[in-house]
Amino acid sequence: AAVSAAQTDGAARLEKFEAMLAAVQAQYADTTAQMERLKAAGRVKSATYRQLFAKKLNLQDMLTFYEVYGLL
């Protein structure tokens, strides 16, 4: 049986969602690691730490959406 165009598009779309999920997870891990380094250096009140904190919250929200929809 031939694969329909819709199935091919769906597979490509799923692949993109999977890539996005992996990127969000990697960014979350990297952001958390950067925050830990700043925390160890006593820089939790720095602008950089606060920016990373906001970024971490945004990434966490995205990961929560994946969980809500059963994708994690």
Phi, psi and omega in degrees: 000137180284146177277129182286161178298323180295320178293320178296315178297320179296319179294319179294321180294317178300319179299320179292320177297318179297319179295320178296315179301314180298320179294318179296317179297319179293317178296321179298313179298317180295317180296317179298319179296317178298319180297320179297320178296316179295320179297317179297331179271004179073028184249037182288346179260006181284158178297322180299315180299317181294323176295318179295323178299315178296318179297318180299317179298318178297316180294321178298319177300317180297316179295325177297320177300317177301318179296314181303321182269011175072025182261001176236000000 
